PDB file of C-alpha atoms and ligand atoms in Angstrom:
ATOM      1  CA  MET A1081      24.404 -19.770  18.969  1.00  0.00           C
ATOM      2  CA  MET A1082      27.851 -21.179  19.400  1.00  0.00           C
ATOM      3  CA  ASN A1083      27.512 -20.389  23.034  1.00  0.00           C
ATOM      4  CA  SER A1084      24.479 -21.534  24.025  1.00  0.00           C
ATOM      5  CA  ILE A1085      25.967 -25.072  22.822  1.00  0.00           C
ATOM      6  CA  ASP A1086      28.795 -24.224  25.118  1.00  0.00           C
ATOM      7  CA  ASN A1087      26.857 -23.795  28.199  1.00  0.00           C
ATOM      8  CA  LYS A1088      25.133 -26.810  28.127  1.00  0.00           C
ATOM      9  CA  THR A1089      28.083 -29.146  27.887  1.00  0.00           C
ATOM     10  CA  ASN A1090      28.927 -29.965  31.678  1.00  0.00           C
ATOM     11  CA  PHE A1091      31.940 -30.780  30.874  1.00  0.00           C
ATOM     12  CA  SER A1092      34.555 -27.875  29.721  1.00  0.00           C
ATOM     13  CA  LEU A1093      37.984 -26.727  30.880  1.00  0.00           C
ATOM     14  CA  ARG A1094      35.826 -23.257  31.644  1.00  0.00           C
ATOM     15  CA  SER A1095      33.766 -25.276  34.202  1.00  0.00           C
ATOM     16  CA  ILE A1096      36.745 -25.899  36.399  1.00  0.00           C
ATOM     17  CA  SER A1097      37.364 -22.810  38.617  1.00  0.00           C
ATOM     18  CA  LEU A1098      40.866 -21.544  38.391  1.00  0.00           C
ATOM     19  CA  LYS A1099      41.836 -22.306  42.015  1.00  0.00           C
ATOM     20  CA  THR A1100      41.322 -26.177  40.844  1.00  0.00           C
ATOM     21  CA  LYS A1101      43.397 -25.458  38.072  1.00  0.00           C
ATOM     22  CA  ILE A1102      46.095 -23.958  40.045  1.00  0.00           C
ATOM     23  CA  ILE A1103      46.027 -26.620  42.959  1.00  0.00           C
ATOM     24  CA  TRP A1104      46.279 -29.238  39.903  1.00  0.00           C
ATOM     25  CA  THR A1105      48.964 -27.900  38.222  1.00  0.00           C
ATOM     26  CA  ALA A1106      50.969 -27.441  41.667  1.00  0.00           C
ATOM     27  CA  PHE A1107      50.021 -31.467  42.536  1.00  0.00           C
ATOM     28  CA  ILE A1108      51.586 -32.305  38.927  1.00  0.00           C
ATOM     29  CA  MET A1109      54.887 -30.124  39.617  1.00  0.00           C
ATOM     30  CA  PHE A1110      55.310 -31.679  43.254  1.00  0.00           C
ATOM     31  CA  MET A1111      55.071 -35.263  41.506  1.00  0.00           C
ATOM     32  CA  MET A1112      57.449 -34.793  38.794  1.00  0.00           C
ATOM     33  CA  PRO A1113      60.513 -34.583  40.770  1.00  0.00           C
ATOM     34  CA  THR A1114      59.976 -37.907  42.759  1.00  0.00           C
ATOM     35  CA  SER A1115      59.494 -39.876  39.413  1.00  0.00           C
ATOM     36  CA  ALA A1116      63.129 -39.458  38.824  1.00  0.00           C
ATOM     37  CA  TYR A1117      64.721 -40.412  41.836  1.00  0.00           C
ATOM     38  CA  ALA A1118      67.795 -42.481  41.309  1.00  0.00           C
ATOM     39  CA  ALA A1119      69.949 -44.335  43.635  1.00  0.00           C
ATOM     40  CA  ASP A1120      72.215 -41.541  44.276  1.00  0.00           C
ATOM     41  CA  MET A1121      71.808 -39.097  47.191  1.00  0.00           C
ATOM     42  CA  LEU A1122      72.624 -35.135  47.147  1.00  0.00           C
ATOM     43  CA  ALA A1123      75.784 -35.844  49.697  1.00  0.00           C
ATOM     44  CA  PRO A1124      75.546 -32.942  52.114  1.00  0.00           C
ATOM     45  CA  ASP A1125      78.612 -31.025  50.989  1.00  0.00           C
ATOM     46  CA  ASP A1126      77.581 -31.088  47.020  1.00  0.00           C
ATOM     47  CA  PHE A1127      77.085 -27.217  46.801  1.00  0.00           C
ATOM     48  CA  VAL A1128      76.395 -27.392  43.189  1.00  0.00           C
ATOM     49  CA  GLY A1129      73.811 -30.047  43.709  1.00  0.00           C
ATOM     50  CA  ILE A1130      72.387 -28.085  47.096  1.00  0.00           C
ATOM     51  CA  SER A1131      72.258 -24.472  44.466  1.00  0.00           C
ATOM     52  CA  PHE A1132      70.032 -27.140  42.114  1.00  0.00           C
ATOM     53  CA  TRP A1133      67.712 -27.728  44.484  1.00  0.00           C
ATOM     54  CA  LEU A1134      67.354 -24.579  46.320  1.00  0.00           C
ATOM     55  CA  ILE A1135      66.682 -23.127  42.725  1.00  0.00           C
ATOM     56  CA  SER A1136      64.286 -25.877  41.509  1.00  0.00           C
ATOM     57  CA  MET A1137      62.212 -25.081  44.392  1.00  0.00           C
ATOM     58  CA  ALA A1138      62.281 -21.460  44.279  1.00  0.00           C
ATOM     59  CA  LEU A1139      61.091 -21.748  40.508  1.00  0.00           C
ATOM     60  CA  MET A1140      58.047 -23.646  41.575  1.00  0.00           C
ATOM     61  CA  ALA A1141      57.093 -21.232  44.241  1.00  0.00           C
ATOM     62  CA  SER A1142      57.051 -18.634  41.898  1.00  0.00           C
ATOM     63  CA  THR A1143      54.624 -20.644  39.465  1.00  0.00           C
ATOM     64  CA  VAL A1144      52.144 -21.271  41.701  1.00  0.00           C
ATOM     65  CA  PHE A1145      52.716 -17.736  43.191  1.00  0.00           C
ATOM     66  CA  PHE A1146      52.386 -16.026  39.604  1.00  0.00           C
ATOM     67  CA  LEU A1147      49.456 -18.267  39.103  1.00  0.00           C
ATOM     68  CA  TRP A1148      47.484 -17.479  42.233  1.00  0.00           C
ATOM     69  CA  GLU A1149      48.598 -14.141  41.627  1.00  0.00           C
ATOM     70  CA  THR A1150      46.462 -14.285  38.234  1.00  0.00           C
ATOM     71  CA  GLN A1151      43.125 -14.022  40.003  1.00  0.00           C
ATOM     72  CA  SER A1152      43.840 -10.312  41.426  1.00  0.00           C
ATOM     73  CA  VAL A1153      44.927  -8.384  38.694  1.00  0.00           C
ATOM     74  CA  THR A1154      42.771  -6.879  35.645  1.00  0.00           C
ATOM     75  CA  ALA A1155      42.043  -9.182  32.540  1.00  0.00           C
ATOM     76  CA  LYS A1156      44.521  -7.560  30.238  1.00  0.00           C
ATOM     77  CA  TRP A1157      47.619  -8.475  33.156  1.00  0.00           C
ATOM     78  CA  LYS A1158      46.488 -12.018  33.293  1.00  0.00           C
ATOM     79  CA  THR A1159      48.595 -12.798  30.221  1.00  0.00           C
ATOM     80  CA  SER A1160      51.704 -11.282  31.332  1.00  0.00           C
ATOM     81  CA  LEU A1161      51.419 -13.215  34.579  1.00  0.00           C
ATOM     82  CA  VAL A1162      50.689 -16.739  32.848  1.00  0.00           C
ATOM     83  CA  VAL A1163      53.585 -16.300  30.906  1.00  0.00           C
ATOM     84  CA  SER A1164      56.173 -15.719  33.790  1.00  0.00           C
ATOM     85  CA  ALA A1165      54.716 -18.624  35.554  1.00  0.00           C
ATOM     86  CA  LEU A1166      55.533 -20.743  32.438  1.00  0.00           C
ATOM     87  CA  VAL A1167      58.886 -19.619  32.081  1.00  0.00           C
ATOM     88  CA  THR A1168      59.456 -20.305  36.039  1.00  0.00           C
ATOM     89  CA  PHE A1169      57.511 -23.711  35.200  1.00  0.00           C
ATOM     90  CA  ILE A1170      59.782 -24.514  32.276  1.00  0.00           C
ATOM     91  CA  ALA A1171      62.393 -23.878  33.984  1.00  0.00           C
ATOM     92  CA  ALA A1172      61.882 -25.574  37.203  1.00  0.00           C
ATOM     93  CA  VAL A1173      61.259 -28.906  35.249  1.00  0.00           C
ATOM     94  CA  HIS A1174      64.603 -28.678  33.671  1.00  0.00           C
ATOM     95  CA  TYR A1175      66.430 -27.731  36.955  1.00  0.00           C
ATOM     96  CA  PHE A1176      64.468 -30.916  38.138  1.00  0.00           C
ATOM     97  CA  TYR A1177      66.589 -33.135  35.753  1.00  0.00           C
ATOM     98  CA  MET A1178      69.602 -30.862  35.916  1.00  0.00           C
ATOM     99  CA  ARG A1179      69.942 -31.634  39.699  1.00  0.00           C
ATOM    100  CA  ASP A1180      69.476 -35.094  39.268  1.00  0.00           C
ATOM    101  CA  VAL A1181      71.994 -35.625  36.544  1.00  0.00           C
ATOM    102  CA  TRP A1182      74.454 -33.414  38.542  1.00  0.00           C
ATOM    103  CA  VAL A1183      74.132 -35.774  41.693  1.00  0.00           C
ATOM    104  CA  ALA A1184      74.487 -38.721  39.951  1.00  0.00           C
ATOM    105  CA  THR A1185      77.257 -37.832  37.324  1.00  0.00           C
ATOM    106  CA  GLN A1186      78.806 -34.442  39.006  1.00  0.00           C
ATOM    107  CA  THR A1187      78.728 -32.767  35.675  1.00  0.00           C
ATOM    108  CA  SER A1188      75.530 -30.893  33.846  1.00  0.00           C
ATOM    109  CA  PRO A1189      75.640 -30.987  30.137  1.00  0.00           C
ATOM    110  CA  THR A1190      75.370 -27.158  28.989  1.00  0.00           C
ATOM    111  CA  VAL A1191      72.876 -28.838  26.064  1.00  0.00           C
ATOM    112  CA  TYR A1192      70.434 -28.677  28.695  1.00  0.00           C
ATOM    113  CA  ARG A1193      70.354 -25.346  29.692  1.00  0.00           C
ATOM    114  CA  TYR A1194      70.037 -24.334  26.036  1.00  0.00           C
ATOM    115  CA  ILE A1195      66.879 -26.418  25.534  1.00  0.00           C
ATOM    116  CA  ASP A1196      65.304 -24.331  28.306  1.00  0.00           C
ATOM    117  CA  TRP A1197      66.890 -20.989  27.037  1.00  0.00           C
ATOM    118  CA  LEU A1198      65.021 -21.452  23.351  1.00  0.00           C
ATOM    119  CA  LEU A1199      61.692 -22.085  25.239  1.00  0.00           C
ATOM    120  CA  THR A1200      62.235 -19.341  28.156  1.00  0.00           C
ATOM    121  CA  VAL A1201      64.310 -16.853  26.813  1.00  0.00           C
ATOM    122  CA  PRO A1202      61.924 -15.931  24.026  1.00  0.00           C
ATOM    123  CA  LEU A1203      59.099 -16.086  26.663  1.00  0.00           C
ATOM    124  CA  LEU A1204      60.904 -13.479  28.655  1.00  0.00           C
ATOM    125  CA  MET A1205      61.005 -11.218  25.674  1.00  0.00           C
ATOM    126  CA  ILE A1206      57.227 -11.301  24.827  1.00  0.00           C
ATOM    127  CA  GLU A1207      56.606  -9.858  27.864  1.00  0.00           C
ATOM    128  CA  PHE A1208      58.028  -6.628  27.062  1.00  0.00           C
ATOM    129  CA  TYR A1209      55.600  -7.196  24.056  1.00  0.00           C
ATOM    130  CA  LEU A1210      52.638  -7.715  26.230  1.00  0.00           C
ATOM    131  CA  ILE A1211      53.687  -4.649  28.836  1.00  0.00           C
ATOM    132  CA  LEU A1212      53.505  -2.528  26.403  1.00  0.00           C
ATOM    133  CA  ARG A1213      50.213  -4.486  24.959  1.00  0.00           C
ATOM    134  CA  ALA A1214      48.411  -4.072  28.063  1.00  0.00           C
ATOM    135  CA  ILE A1215      48.904   0.012  28.191  1.00  0.00           C
ATOM    136  CA  GLY A1216      47.694  -0.209  24.345  1.00  0.00           C
ATOM    137  CA  VAL A1217      51.336   0.777  22.710  1.00  0.00           C
ATOM    138  CA  ALA A1218      52.291  -2.438  21.328  1.00  0.00           C
ATOM    139  CA  SER A1219      53.269  -2.995  17.672  1.00  0.00           C
ATOM    140  CA  ALA A1220      53.360  -6.541  15.824  1.00  0.00           C
ATOM    141  CA  GLY A1221      57.201  -5.084  14.727  1.00  0.00           C
ATOM    142  CA  ILE A1222      58.432  -4.872  18.427  1.00  0.00           C
ATOM    143  CA  PHE A1223      57.133  -8.791  18.824  1.00  0.00           C
ATOM    144  CA  TRP A1224      58.673 -10.247  15.925  1.00  0.00           C
ATOM    145  CA  ARG A1225      62.233  -8.134  16.540  1.00  0.00           C
ATOM    146  CA  LEU A1226      62.507  -9.420  19.782  1.00  0.00           C
ATOM    147  CA  LEU A1227      61.381 -13.041  19.047  1.00  0.00           C
ATOM    148  CA  ILE A1228      64.324 -12.728  15.909  1.00  0.00           C
ATOM    149  CA  GLY A1229      66.878 -11.472  18.101  1.00  0.00           C
ATOM    150  CA  THR A1230      66.569 -14.171  20.707  1.00  0.00           C
ATOM    151  CA  LEU A1231      66.899 -16.773  18.213  1.00  0.00           C
ATOM    152  CA  VAL A1232      69.801 -14.817  16.298  1.00  0.00           C
ATOM    153  CA  MET A1233      71.498 -14.845  20.074  1.00  0.00           C
ATOM    154  CA  LEU A1234      71.176 -18.557  20.673  1.00  0.00           C
ATOM    155  CA  VAL A1235      71.094 -20.698  17.757  1.00  0.00           C
ATOM    156  CA  PRO A1236      74.812 -19.708  17.117  1.00  0.00           C
ATOM    157  CA  GLY A1237      75.550 -20.031  20.639  1.00  0.00           C
ATOM    158  CA  TYR A1238      74.112 -23.644  20.762  1.00  0.00           C
ATOM    159  CA  LEU A1239      75.104 -24.879  17.558  1.00  0.00           C
ATOM    160  CA  ALA A1240      78.859 -23.961  18.519  1.00  0.00           C
ATOM    161  CA  GLU A1241      78.708 -25.289  21.868  1.00  0.00           C
ATOM    162  CA  ALA A1242      77.426 -28.468  20.633  1.00  0.00           C
ATOM    163  CA  GLY A1243      80.615 -28.580  18.323  1.00  0.00           C
ATOM    164  CA  TYR A1244      78.644 -27.677  14.640  1.00  0.00           C
ATOM    165  CA  MET A1245      80.476 -24.026  14.416  1.00  0.00           C
ATOM    166  CA  ASN A1246      83.488 -22.391  15.042  1.00  0.00           C
ATOM    167  CA  ILE A1247      83.113 -21.171  19.091  1.00  0.00           C
ATOM    168  CA  THR A1248      84.274 -17.529  18.306  1.00  0.00           C
ATOM    169  CA  ILE A1249      81.803 -17.327  14.939  1.00  0.00           C
ATOM    170  CA  GLY A1250      79.303 -18.329  17.219  1.00  0.00           C
ATOM    171  CA  PHE A1251      79.673 -16.180  19.816  1.00  0.00           C
ATOM    172  CA  VAL A1252      80.090 -13.081  17.798  1.00  0.00           C
ATOM    173  CA  ILE A1253      76.611 -13.699  16.035  1.00  0.00           C
ATOM    174  CA  GLY A1254      75.244 -14.447  19.285  1.00  0.00           C
ATOM    175  CA  MET A1255      76.736 -10.992  20.958  1.00  0.00           C
ATOM    176  CA  LEU A1256      75.079  -9.306  17.630  1.00  0.00           C
ATOM    177  CA  GLY A1257      71.522 -10.826  18.561  1.00  0.00           C
ATOM    178  CA  TRP A1258      71.961 -10.002  22.642  1.00  0.00           C
ATOM    179  CA  PHE A1259      73.116  -5.847  20.887  1.00  0.00           C
ATOM    180  CA  TYR A1260      69.943  -5.955  18.770  1.00  0.00           C
ATOM    181  CA  ILE A1261      67.491  -7.108  21.766  1.00  0.00           C
ATOM    182  CA  LEU A1262      68.986  -4.543  23.623  1.00  0.00           C
ATOM    183  CA  TRP A1263      68.888  -1.817  20.995  1.00  0.00           C
ATOM    184  CA  GLU A1264      65.245  -2.654  20.683  1.00  0.00           C
ATOM    185  CA  ILE A1265      64.355  -2.155  24.440  1.00  0.00           C
ATOM    186  CA  PHE A1266      66.409   0.919  24.911  1.00  0.00           C
ATOM    187  CA  LYS A1267      66.237   2.843  21.420  1.00  0.00           C
ATOM    188  CA  GLY A1268      64.100   0.652  19.290  1.00  0.00           C
ATOM    189  CA  GLU A1269      59.880   1.564  19.036  1.00  0.00           C
ATOM    190  CA  ALA A1270      59.793  -0.614  22.268  1.00  0.00           C
ATOM    191  CA  GLY A1271      61.726   1.669  24.231  1.00  0.00           C
ATOM    192  CA  LYS A1272      60.550   4.839  22.774  1.00  0.00           C
ATOM    193  CA  ALA A1273      57.126   3.697  23.657  1.00  0.00           C
ATOM    194  CA  ALA A1274      57.541   2.898  26.994  1.00  0.00           C
ATOM    195  CA  GLU A1275      59.362   6.106  27.226  1.00  0.00           C
ATOM    196  CA  ALA A1276      56.289   8.025  26.128  1.00  0.00           C
ATOM    197  CA  ASN A1277      52.987   6.294  27.165  1.00  0.00           C
ATOM    198  CA  ALA A1278      53.770   4.368  30.668  1.00  0.00           C
ATOM    199  CA  SER A1279      52.535   5.430  34.316  1.00  0.00           C
ATOM    200  CA  PRO A1280      55.246   5.395  37.041  1.00  0.00           C
ATOM    201  CA  ALA A1281      54.934   1.920  37.887  1.00  0.00           C
ATOM    202  CA  VAL A1282      55.074   0.244  34.487  1.00  0.00           C
ATOM    203  CA  LYS A1283      57.866   2.470  33.811  1.00  0.00           C
ATOM    204  CA  TYR A1284      59.421   1.343  36.637  1.00  0.00           C
ATOM    205  CA  ALA A1285      58.767  -2.273  36.012  1.00  0.00           C
ATOM    206  CA  TYR A1286      59.750  -1.868  32.267  1.00  0.00           C
ATOM    207  CA  ASN A1287      63.356  -0.325  33.244  1.00  0.00           C
ATOM    208  CA  ALA A1288      63.991  -2.462  35.841  1.00  0.00           C
ATOM    209  CA  MET A1289      63.416  -5.819  33.392  1.00  0.00           C
ATOM    210  CA  ARG A1290      65.412  -4.065  30.510  1.00  0.00           C
ATOM    211  CA  TRP A1291      68.371  -3.655  33.310  1.00  0.00           C
ATOM    212  CA  ILE A1292      68.025  -7.364  34.037  1.00  0.00           C
ATOM    213  CA  VAL A1293      68.382  -8.158  30.116  1.00  0.00           C
ATOM    214  CA  THR A1294      71.474  -5.824  30.114  1.00  0.00           C
ATOM    215  CA  VAL A1295      73.251  -7.016  33.344  1.00  0.00           C
ATOM    216  CA  GLY A1296      71.634 -10.128  34.517  1.00  0.00           C
ATOM    217  CA  TRP A1297      71.775 -11.935  30.677  1.00  0.00           C
ATOM    218  CA  ALA A1298      75.459 -11.017  30.725  1.00  0.00           C
ATOM    219  CA  ILE A1299      76.886 -13.410  33.073  1.00  0.00           C
ATOM    220  CA  TYR A1300      75.895 -16.324  29.996  1.00  0.00           C
ATOM    221  CA  PRO A1301      78.022 -14.910  27.309  1.00  0.00           C
ATOM    222  CA  ILE A1302      80.630 -14.234  30.285  1.00  0.00           C
ATOM    223  CA  GLY A1303      80.218 -17.704  31.154  1.00  0.00           C
ATOM    224  CA  TYR A1304      80.904 -18.867  27.733  1.00  0.00           C
ATOM    225  CA  VAL A1305      83.933 -16.932  27.369  1.00  0.00           C
ATOM    226  CA  ALA A1306      85.144 -18.062  30.511  1.00  0.00           C
ATOM    227  CA  GLY A1307      84.440 -21.702  30.053  1.00  0.00           C
ATOM    228  CA  TYR A1308      84.660 -22.058  26.109  1.00  0.00           C
ATOM    229  CA  MET A1309      87.136 -19.777  25.007  1.00  0.00           C
ATOM    230  CA  LEU A1310      89.439 -19.097  27.885  1.00  0.00           C
ATOM    231  CA  SER A1311      88.880 -22.639  29.990  1.00  0.00           C
ATOM    232  CA  VAL A1312      89.645 -20.378  33.095  1.00  0.00           C
ATOM    233  CA  ALA A1313      86.043 -21.662  34.823  1.00  0.00           C
ATOM    234  CA  SER A1314      85.383 -24.828  36.155  1.00  0.00           C
ATOM    235  CA  PRO A1315      82.125 -26.287  35.848  1.00  0.00           C
ATOM    236  CA  GLU A1316      81.266 -26.130  38.958  1.00  0.00           C
ATOM    237  CA  ALA A1317      81.597 -22.465  39.544  1.00  0.00           C
ATOM    238  CA  LEU A1318      79.831 -22.004  35.884  1.00  0.00           C
ATOM    239  CA  ASN A1319      76.922 -24.181  37.014  1.00  0.00           C
ATOM    240  CA  ILE A1320      76.612 -21.919  40.375  1.00  0.00           C
ATOM    241  CA  VAL A1321      76.575 -18.863  38.409  1.00  0.00           C
ATOM    242  CA  TYR A1322      74.349 -20.074  35.780  1.00  0.00           C
ATOM    243  CA  ASN A1323      71.873 -20.849  38.911  1.00  0.00           C
ATOM    244  CA  LEU A1324      71.874 -17.593  40.546  1.00  0.00           C
ATOM    245  CA  ALA A1325      71.632 -15.967  37.231  1.00  0.00           C
ATOM    246  CA  ASP A1326      68.685 -17.796  36.579  1.00  0.00           C
ATOM    247  CA  LEU A1327      66.928 -16.648  39.750  1.00  0.00           C
ATOM    248  CA  VAL A1328      67.273 -13.292  39.059  1.00  0.00           C
ATOM    249  CA  ASN A1329      66.511 -13.546  35.088  1.00  0.00           C
ATOM    250  CA  LYS A1330      63.133 -15.508  35.729  1.00  0.00           C
ATOM    251  CA  VAL A1331      62.309 -15.120  38.868  1.00  0.00           C
ATOM    252  CA  ALA A1332      62.921 -11.381  40.013  1.00  0.00           C
ATOM    253  CA  PHE A1333      62.058 -10.454  36.315  1.00  0.00           C
ATOM    254  CA  GLY A1334      58.795 -12.174  36.947  1.00  0.00           C
ATOM    255  CA  LEU A1335      58.275 -10.257  40.043  1.00  0.00           C
ATOM    256  CA  LEU A1336      58.503  -6.957  38.303  1.00  0.00           C
ATOM    257  CA  ILE A1337      56.091  -7.590  35.824  1.00  0.00           C
ATOM    258  CA  TRP A1338      53.766  -8.679  38.867  1.00  0.00           C
ATOM    259  CA  TYR A1339      54.372  -5.510  40.658  1.00  0.00           C
ATOM    260  CA  ALA A1340      53.465  -3.516  37.179  1.00  0.00           C
ATOM    261  CA  ALA A1341      50.237  -5.566  37.016  1.00  0.00           C
ATOM    262  CA  THR A1342      49.200  -5.549  40.340  1.00  0.00           C
ATOM    263  CA  SER A1343      49.643  -1.629  40.681  1.00  0.00           C
ATOM    264  CA  GLU A1344      47.930  -0.811  37.134  1.00  0.00           C
ATOM    265  CA  SER A1345      45.108  -3.226  38.299  1.00  0.00           C
ATOM    266  CA  GLN A1346      44.379  -1.471  41.648  1.00  0.00           C
ATOM    267  CA  LYS A1347      44.132   1.611  39.732  1.00  0.00           C
ATOM    268  CA  ASP A1348      42.160   0.002  37.340  1.00  0.00           C
ATOM    269  CA  THR A1349      39.898  -1.082  40.052  1.00  0.00           C
ATOM    270  CA  ALA A1350      39.920   1.874  42.007  1.00  0.00           C
TER     271      ALA A1350
HETATM  272  C1  LIG B2621      66.615 -17.820  31.622  1.00  0.00           C
HETATM  273  C2  LIG B2621      67.612 -18.029  30.706  1.00  0.00           C
HETATM  274  C3  LIG B2621      68.122 -16.964  30.308  1.00  0.00           C
HETATM  275  C4  LIG B2621      67.502 -15.430  30.459  1.00  0.00           C
HETATM  276  C5  LIG B2621      69.462 -16.887  29.285  1.00  0.00           C
HETATM  277  C6  LIG B2621      69.616 -16.103  28.613  1.00  0.00           C
HETATM  278  C7  LIG B2621      70.999 -16.397  27.737  1.00  0.00           C
HETATM  279  C8  LIG B2621      71.790 -15.386  26.971  1.00  0.00           C
HETATM  280  C9  LIG B2621      71.499 -14.177  27.567  1.00  0.00           C
HETATM  281  C10 LIG B2621      72.620 -15.909  26.379  1.00  0.00           C
HETATM  282  C11 LIG B2621      73.591 -15.189  25.514  1.00  0.00           C
HETATM  283  C12 LIG B2621      74.608 -15.826  24.941  1.00  0.00           C
HETATM  284  C13 LIG B2621      75.340 -14.534  24.105  1.00  0.00           C
HETATM  285  C14 LIG B2621      74.980 -13.467  24.571  1.00  0.00           C
HETATM  286  C15 LIG B2621      76.785 -14.961  23.200  1.00  0.00           C
HETATM  287  C16 LIG B2621      76.616 -16.020  22.658  1.00  0.00           C
HETATM  288  C17 LIG B2621      76.571 -17.403  23.680  1.00  0.00           C
HETATM  289  C18 LIG B2621      75.260 -16.685  24.509  1.00  0.00           C
HETATM  290  C19 LIG B2621      74.100 -17.852  23.737  1.00  0.00           C
HETATM  291  C20 LIG B2621      75.446 -17.693  25.914  1.00  0.00           C
END
């Protein structure tokens, strides 16, 4: 009954083709940075500013790519690609803003990165759950443990950087959250499920993803120690390193999911 009513409605989101939705999303994204143009201009020798620019473009292009590719994967893999696109999209918007602030002030308060992380890191974690769900071996426990792990990792780090918590205590609790995540994806239920049930393509992607979470993610706590505890890193160096790290941890991570999704979809439709 509900369906027949639905079908008669002329305007529903479903009646808009996927291509139209993708094109509009891209258009809105292109418009966004122009609204923030200030009088300040990017100097040709401002390499941090240029790195903000390059990464924001890479994030935006990745978003369009991931959304576009949802057309070529089977239904159960679409969510994974959409979540990859959400991660790069949310980060792109933050990068537009951080880039403008950097160009105008030659600083980029770390708090902007934490706002981005609070949204994108849980989404990246959910990707592990979604991959396992697509191959039919996920449990709700995996989802909740990974989500809680990210919050334990990020919230104390933020509170410490913002001055509400001791820098060392915030760091130690944050590290415990990260180790908890690593344990889950290597040795815990998630790791075991992937080991036992995944096809070679999914195993390859899952394995590369957890190494990104190990090596790629290590850059942020190292930056925290270098910047806040030892004061040996300049804001310029830290921002360039964080920008490159995000390219690996968001774009390359998404490409691995895309690889698993397209390989599995080809198998399903063959
Ligand atoms: C796209 C952004 C990503 C993947 C950000 C990841 C951030 C972290 C892995 C941060 C980790 C931290 C600790 C492990 C200890 C406490 C300090 C943090 C929050 C920098």
